mmCIF file of C-alpha atoms in Angstrom:
data_model
loop_
_atom_site.group_PDB
_atom_site.id
_atom_site.type_symbol
_atom_site.label_atom_id
_atom_site.label_comp_id
_atom_site.label_asym_id
_atom_site.label_seq_id
_atom_site.Cartn_x
_atom_site.Cartn_y
_atom_site.Cartn_z
ATOM 1 C CA MET A 1 -32.444 50.137 21.630
ATOM 2 C CA SER A 2 -33.884 46.657 20.620
ATOM 3 C CA HIS A 3 -31.203 46.701 17.968
ATOM 4 C CA THR A 4 -28.185 47.519 20.522
ATOM 5 C CA HIS A 5 -29.775 44.534 22.609
ATOM 6 C CA ARG A 6 -29.327 42.153 19.792
ATOM 7 C CA ARG A 7 -25.931 43.324 18.644
ATOM 8 C CA ASP A 8 -24.984 42.947 22.452
ATOM 9 C CA GLY A 9 -26.454 39.728 22.905
ATOM 10 C CA HIS A 10 -24.782 38.813 19.658
ATOM 11 C CA GLY A 11 -21.191 39.535 21.262
ATOM 12 C CA ARG A 12 -21.791 37.439 24.046
ATOM 13 C CA ARG A 13 -22.777 34.251 22.147
ATOM 14 C CA ARG A 14 -20.056 34.648 20.013
ATOM 15 C CA GLY A 15 -17.757 35.366 23.022
ATOM 16 C CA GLY A 16 -19.111 32.605 25.029
ATOM 17 C CA PRO A 17 -18.318 29.513 22.599
ATOM 18 C CA ASP A 18 -14.736 30.805 22.276
ATOM 19 C CA GLN A 19 -13.979 31.039 25.961
ATOM 20 C CA ALA A 20 -15.451 27.494 26.168
ATOM 21 C CA ARG A 21 -13.265 25.945 23.747
ATOM 22 C CA GLY A 22 -10.187 28.182 25.078
ATOM 23 C CA ARG A 23 -10.213 26.292 28.218
ATOM 24 C CA PRO A 24 -9.981 22.642 27.108
ATOM 25 C CA ARG A 25 -7.048 23.450 24.711
ATOM 26 C CA GLY A 26 -4.987 25.531 27.769
ATOM 27 C CA VAL A 27 -5.739 22.012 30.064
ATOM 28 C CA TRP A 28 -4.862 19.456 27.644
ATOM 29 C CA GLY A 29 -1.717 21.895 26.407
ATOM 30 C CA ALA A 30 -0.564 21.758 30.266
ATOM 31 C CA ALA A 31 -1.327 17.760 30.674
ATOM 32 C CA LEU A 32 1.304 17.288 27.488
ATOM 33 C CA ALA A 33 3.926 19.139 28.867
ATOM 34 C CA LEU A 34 3.985 17.758 31.900
ATOM 35 C CA ALA A 35 3.727 13.954 30.771
ATOM 36 C CA CYS A 36 6.574 14.999 28.401
ATOM 37 C CA ALA A 37 8.471 16.214 31.293
ATOM 38 C CA ALA A 38 7.770 13.069 32.987
ATOM 39 C CA ALA A 39 8.946 10.880 30.647
ATOM 40 C CA LEU A 40 12.135 12.537 29.792
ATOM 41 C CA THR A 41 11.515 12.064 26.227
ATOM 42 C CA ALA A 42 12.155 14.638 23.233
ATOM 43 C CA CYS A 43 9.176 16.289 21.872
ATOM 44 C CA GLY A 44 10.255 17.908 19.314
ATOM 45 C CA PRO A 45 10.460 22.013 18.851
ATOM 46 C CA ASP A 46 7.026 22.160 20.751
ATOM 47 C CA GLY A 47 7.705 19.949 23.682
ATOM 48 C CA GLY A 48 11.329 21.543 24.732
ATOM 49 C CA ASP A 49 13.013 18.235 25.860
ATOM 50 C CA ALA A 50 15.113 17.249 22.677
ATOM 51 C CA ASP A 51 18.152 18.765 24.060
ATOM 52 C CA ALA A 52 18.304 16.764 27.303
ATOM 53 C CA ALA A 53 17.665 13.554 25.438
ATOM 54 C CA GLY A 54 20.496 13.984 23.290
ATOM 55 C CA ALA A 55 22.720 15.206 26.362
ATOM 56 C CA ALA A 56 21.760 11.773 27.860
ATOM 57 C CA SER A 57 22.653 9.907 25.093
ATOM 58 C CA ASP A 58 26.164 11.587 24.798
ATOM 59 C CA ALA A 59 27.041 10.360 28.213
ATOM 60 C CA PRO A 60 30.502 8.029 28.443
ATOM 61 C CA THR A 61 30.527 4.618 28.286
ATOM 62 C CA SER A 62 31.876 2.447 31.018
ATOM 63 C CA PRO A 63 35.482 2.293 31.119
ATOM 64 C CA ALA A 64 35.440 -1.705 31.468
ATOM 65 C CA ALA A 65 33.966 -1.840 27.851
ATOM 66 C CA THR A 66 36.823 0.623 26.223
ATOM 67 C CA PRO A 67 39.057 -1.465 24.278
ATOM 68 C CA THR A 68 42.600 -1.444 24.925
ATOM 69 C CA GLY A 69 45.336 -0.387 22.389
ATOM 70 C CA THR A 70 45.571 -4.247 21.050
ATOM 71 C CA GLY A 71 41.789 -4.301 20.774
ATOM 72 C CA THR A 72 41.063 -6.446 23.753
ATOM 73 C CA PRO A 73 38.696 -5.221 26.524
ATOM 74 C CA ALA A 74 40.895 -4.233 29.421
ATOM 75 C CA GLU A 75 38.645 -6.742 31.346
ATOM 76 C CA SER A 76 39.903 -9.203 29.535
ATOM 77 C CA ALA A 77 43.242 -8.857 28.999
ATOM 78 C CA PRO A 78 45.741 -11.602 30.015
ATOM 79 C CA SER A 79 47.614 -11.342 32.946
ATOM 80 C CA SER A 80 51.098 -12.490 32.766
ATOM 81 C CA PRO A 81 52.075 -15.919 31.827
ATOM 82 C CA PRO A 82 53.007 -18.253 34.588
ATOM 83 C CA THR A 83 56.695 -19.003 34.786
ATOM 84 C CA SER A 84 58.198 -22.637 34.125
ATOM 85 C CA ALA A 85 59.493 -24.688 37.135
ATOM 86 C CA ALA A 86 62.174 -26.479 34.888
ATOM 87 C CA PRO A 87 65.370 -24.560 34.405
ATOM 88 C CA SER A 88 65.523 -22.264 31.460
ATOM 89 C CA ALA A 89 67.555 -23.319 28.366
ATOM 90 C CA SER A 90 67.909 -19.572 27.089
ATOM 91 C CA ALA A 91 70.969 -18.454 25.640
ATOM 92 C CA LYS A 92 74.048 -17.188 28.248
ATOM 93 C CA PRO A 93 75.593 -13.585 27.602
ATOM 94 C CA GLY A 94 77.876 -14.473 24.402
ATOM 95 C CA GLY A 95 74.951 -16.350 22.579
ATOM 96 C CA ILE A 96 76.312 -19.614 23.997
ATOM 97 C CA ALA A 97 73.580 -21.770 25.794
ATOM 98 C CA ARG A 98 73.886 -24.269 28.680
ATOM 99 C CA CYS A 99 75.026 -27.670 28.406
ATOM 100 C CA GLU A 100 71.892 -30.160 27.998
ATOM 101 C CA THR A 101 71.907 -33.553 29.352
ATOM 102 C CA ASP A 102 71.298 -35.160 25.856
ATOM 103 C CA GLY A 103 74.651 -33.496 24.634
ATOM 104 C CA LEU A 104 76.941 -34.589 27.638
ATOM 105 C CA ALA A 105 78.696 -37.698 28.199
ATOM 106 C CA LEU A 106 79.510 -39.028 31.944
ATOM 107 C CA SER A 107 82.791 -40.560 32.729
ATOM 108 C CA LEU A 108 84.474 -41.234 36.046
ATOM 109 C CA VAL A 109 88.512 -41.344 36.262
ATOM 110 C CA ALA A 110 90.544 -42.541 39.698
ATOM 111 C CA ASN A 111 92.820 -39.505 40.660
ATOM 112 C CA GLY A 112 94.714 -41.219 43.236
ATOM 113 C CA GLN A 113 94.643 -40.964 47.194
ATOM 114 C CA GLU A 114 96.283 -38.161 49.125
ATOM 115 C CA MET A 115 96.534 -37.986 53.065
ATOM 116 C CA ASN A 116 93.006 -39.898 54.225
ATOM 117 C CA SER A 117 91.263 -39.587 51.234
ATOM 118 C CA LYS A 118 90.545 -40.407 47.611
ATOM 119 C CA TYR A 119 90.213 -38.554 44.471
ATOM 120 C CA PHE A 120 88.093 -39.130 41.437
ATOM 121 C CA ASP A 121 87.878 -36.815 38.147
ATOM 122 C CA LEU A 122 84.166 -36.752 37.058
ATOM 123 C CA ARG A 123 83.928 -35.643 33.509
ATOM 124 C CA LEU A 124 81.557 -33.798 31.400
ATOM 125 C CA THR A 125 81.963 -34.405 27.801
ATOM 126 C CA ASN A 126 80.507 -32.043 24.987
ATOM 127 C CA THR A 127 79.308 -34.423 22.578
ATOM 128 C CA GLY A 128 77.109 -32.032 20.679
ATOM 129 C CA SER A 129 77.880 -30.030 17.308
ATOM 130 C CA GLU A 130 78.065 -26.465 19.117
ATOM 131 C CA PRO A 131 79.895 -25.034 22.035
ATOM 132 C CA CYS A 132 77.759 -24.926 25.641
ATOM 133 C CA ASP A 133 78.573 -23.442 29.002
ATOM 134 C CA LEU A 134 78.343 -25.138 32.465
ATOM 135 C CA LEU A 135 78.608 -23.322 35.597
ATOM 136 C CA GLY A 136 78.303 -24.608 39.256
ATOM 137 C CA HIS A 137 78.351 -27.963 41.176
ATOM 138 C CA PRO A 138 76.743 -30.946 39.713
ATOM 139 C CA GLY A 139 74.396 -33.230 41.934
ATOM 140 C CA VAL A 140 76.169 -36.652 42.410
ATOM 141 C CA SER A 141 74.164 -40.042 43.970
ATOM 142 C CA LEU A 142 74.940 -43.425 43.867
ATOM 143 C CA LEU A 143 72.112 -46.340 43.096
ATOM 144 C CA ASP A 144 72.308 -50.009 43.676
ATOM 145 C CA ALA A 145 71.641 -52.659 40.802
ATOM 146 C CA GLY A 146 67.758 -52.143 41.280
ATOM 147 C CA GLY A 147 67.742 -48.412 41.177
ATOM 148 C CA LYS A 148 67.582 -47.525 44.639
ATOM 149 C CA ARG A 149 69.865 -44.801 46.197
ATOM 150 C CA VAL A 150 73.000 -45.919 48.256
ATOM 151 C CA GLY A 151 73.790 -43.433 51.053
ATOM 152 C CA GLU A 152 73.276 -39.742 50.737
ATOM 153 C CA PRO A 153 73.712 -37.295 47.954
ATOM 154 C CA ALA A 154 77.433 -36.005 47.881
ATOM 155 C CA THR A 155 77.895 -32.602 49.607
ATOM 156 C CA ARG A 156 79.416 -29.457 47.964
ATOM 157 C CA SER A 157 83.275 -28.735 48.306
ATOM 158 C CA GLN A 158 85.317 -26.265 46.425
ATOM 159 C CA ASP A 159 87.892 -29.122 45.720
ATOM 160 C CA GLY A 160 89.387 -29.216 42.253
ATOM 161 C CA THR A 161 90.162 -26.749 39.850
ATOM 162 C CA GLY A 162 86.809 -24.472 39.370
ATOM 163 C CA ASP A 163 86.674 -21.001 40.175
ATOM 164 C CA GLY A 164 83.145 -20.773 40.151
ATOM 165 C CA GLY A 165 83.186 -18.999 36.631
ATOM 166 C CA ALA A 166 81.328 -20.439 33.726
ATOM 167 C CA VAL A 167 83.334 -23.470 31.634
ATOM 168 C CA ARG A 168 82.739 -23.285 27.908
ATOM 169 C CA LEU A 169 82.618 -26.319 26.318
ATOM 170 C CA ARG A 170 83.755 -26.859 22.505
ATOM 171 C CA PRO A 171 82.647 -29.893 20.792
ATOM 172 C CA GLY A 172 84.654 -32.795 22.415
ATOM 173 C CA GLN A 173 85.818 -30.851 25.408
ATOM 174 C CA ALA A 174 85.298 -31.736 29.034
ATOM 175 C CA ALA A 175 84.582 -30.061 32.462
ATOM 176 C CA HIS A 176 86.023 -31.446 35.684
ATOM 177 C CA ALA A 177 84.623 -31.721 39.005
ATOM 178 C CA THR A 178 86.492 -33.806 41.901
ATOM 179 C CA VAL A 179 84.845 -36.361 43.841
ATOM 180 C CA LYS A 180 86.152 -37.300 46.945
ATOM 181 C CA THR A 181 85.731 -39.392 49.932
ATOM 182 C CA ALA A 182 87.277 -40.910 52.804
ATOM 183 C CA GLY A 183 90.109 -43.822 52.334
ATOM 184 C CA GLU A 184 88.717 -46.945 53.243
ATOM 185 C CA GLY A 185 91.727 -47.815 55.793
ATOM 186 C CA VAL A 186 91.133 -44.861 58.063
ATOM 187 C CA THR A 187 87.537 -45.585 58.469
ATOM 188 C CA ASP A 188 87.821 -49.191 60.369
ATOM 189 C CA GLY A 189 86.041 -50.436 57.582
ATOM 190 C CA ARG A 190 82.922 -48.507 57.906
ATOM 191 C CA CYS A 191 81.822 -47.824 54.008
ATOM 192 C CA TRP A 192 78.303 -47.801 52.385
ATOM 193 C CA PRO A 193 77.219 -50.875 50.243
ATOM 194 C CA GLU A 194 78.513 -51.268 46.568
ATOM 195 C CA ALA A 195 76.947 -49.420 44.637
ATOM 196 C CA ALA A 196 76.032 -50.066 40.691
ATOM 197 C CA THR A 197 75.525 -46.492 38.961
ATOM 198 C CA LEU A 198 76.770 -43.310 39.140
ATOM 199 C CA LEU A 199 73.929 -40.829 38.591
ATOM 200 C CA VAL A 200 74.673 -37.087 38.099
ATOM 201 C CA TYR A 201 72.713 -33.965 37.620
ATOM 202 C CA PRO A 202 75.116 -31.586 35.286
ATOM 203 C CA PRO A 203 74.839 -27.802 36.672
ATOM 204 C CA GLY A 204 71.557 -26.038 36.176
ATOM 205 C CA SER A 205 70.083 -29.091 35.112
ATOM 206 C CA ARG A 206 67.041 -31.459 36.418
ATOM 207 C CA GLN A 207 67.863 -34.094 33.513
ATOM 208 C CA THR A 208 70.174 -36.781 34.520
ATOM 209 C CA VAL A 209 73.455 -38.810 32.725
ATOM 210 C CA THR A 210 74.578 -41.863 34.655
ATOM 211 C CA THR A 211 77.650 -44.414 34.211
ATOM 212 C CA ALA A 212 78.067 -47.764 35.491
ATOM 213 C CA ASP A 213 82.046 -47.562 35.283
ATOM 214 C CA LEU A 214 82.556 -46.439 38.840
ATOM 215 C CA ALA A 215 86.373 -46.424 38.673
ATOM 216 C CA GLY A 216 86.438 -48.628 41.911
ATOM 217 C CA LEU A 217 84.371 -45.599 43.841
ATOM 218 C CA LYS A 218 83.253 -46.690 46.945
ATOM 219 C CA VAL A 219 82.077 -44.291 49.776
ATOM 220 C CA CYS A 220 83.640 -44.446 53.275
ATOM 221 C CA GLY A 221 83.247 -42.861 56.627
ATOM 222 C CA ASP A 222 80.032 -41.032 55.520
ATOM 223 C CA SER A 223 82.233 -38.780 53.576
ATOM 224 C CA PHE A 224 81.229 -37.855 49.742
ATOM 225 C CA GLN A 225 81.633 -34.878 48.627
ATOM 226 C CA VAL A 226 82.080 -33.066 45.056
ATOM 227 C CA GLY A 227 83.380 -29.763 43.820
ATOM 228 C CA PRO A 228 82.398 -27.366 41.377
ATOM 229 C CA VAL A 229 83.303 -27.765 37.606
ATOM 230 C CA GLY A 230 86.385 -26.648 36.058
ATOM 231 C CA ASP A 231 88.202 -26.497 32.537
ATOM 232 C CA ARG A 232 90.860 -29.009 33.262
ATOM 233 C CA ALA A 233 91.253 -32.202 35.441
ATOM 234 C CA PRO A 234 92.525 -31.763 39.135
#
């Protein structure tokens, strides 16, 4: 009996320490698993969170940081450039550009009197080496010797040979516009002060050409008109 008692006691002594050692391992293993899950970090083959970390790293980036086709981030793509305030000098259909002021010469020629009106031929001559086009009405004003405007700018009329179409000028050719005012004899002498300069904006331009030869033009009766450009004198 005493032998049996020693064997049973030995078994208890072996079994006790094993159980005591097994409990701490189970507690620390559970704590480690909870820490890995809370931190969402990959704990290797034993942690079981490597797939979740890889999925998080594969998430798409923000569309704002995605490059455009030109390599520029979409958020910094340039806006449309602003348009120019000045009229364009681009070529017209057929490859002919609009006539510019640095290639035009201005002159004014008296063209007689009819009924109660006096007429003048305003000429814009192409002094350049290439053909160019003019289309529409010129802007016409009178200036005194000090450069101050006399009266009001000419109003538009349909007098002359212009039909509303473009006038193509070869080098040396002139476009013509009719300037009209009332005859002095029918206005009781109500005329504007004498002018020193004729100032003209060619059609489509914001630059001017001038001449000091007014060919006797004197505006009377507050009547001052200009027609569209044409390809021949009125």
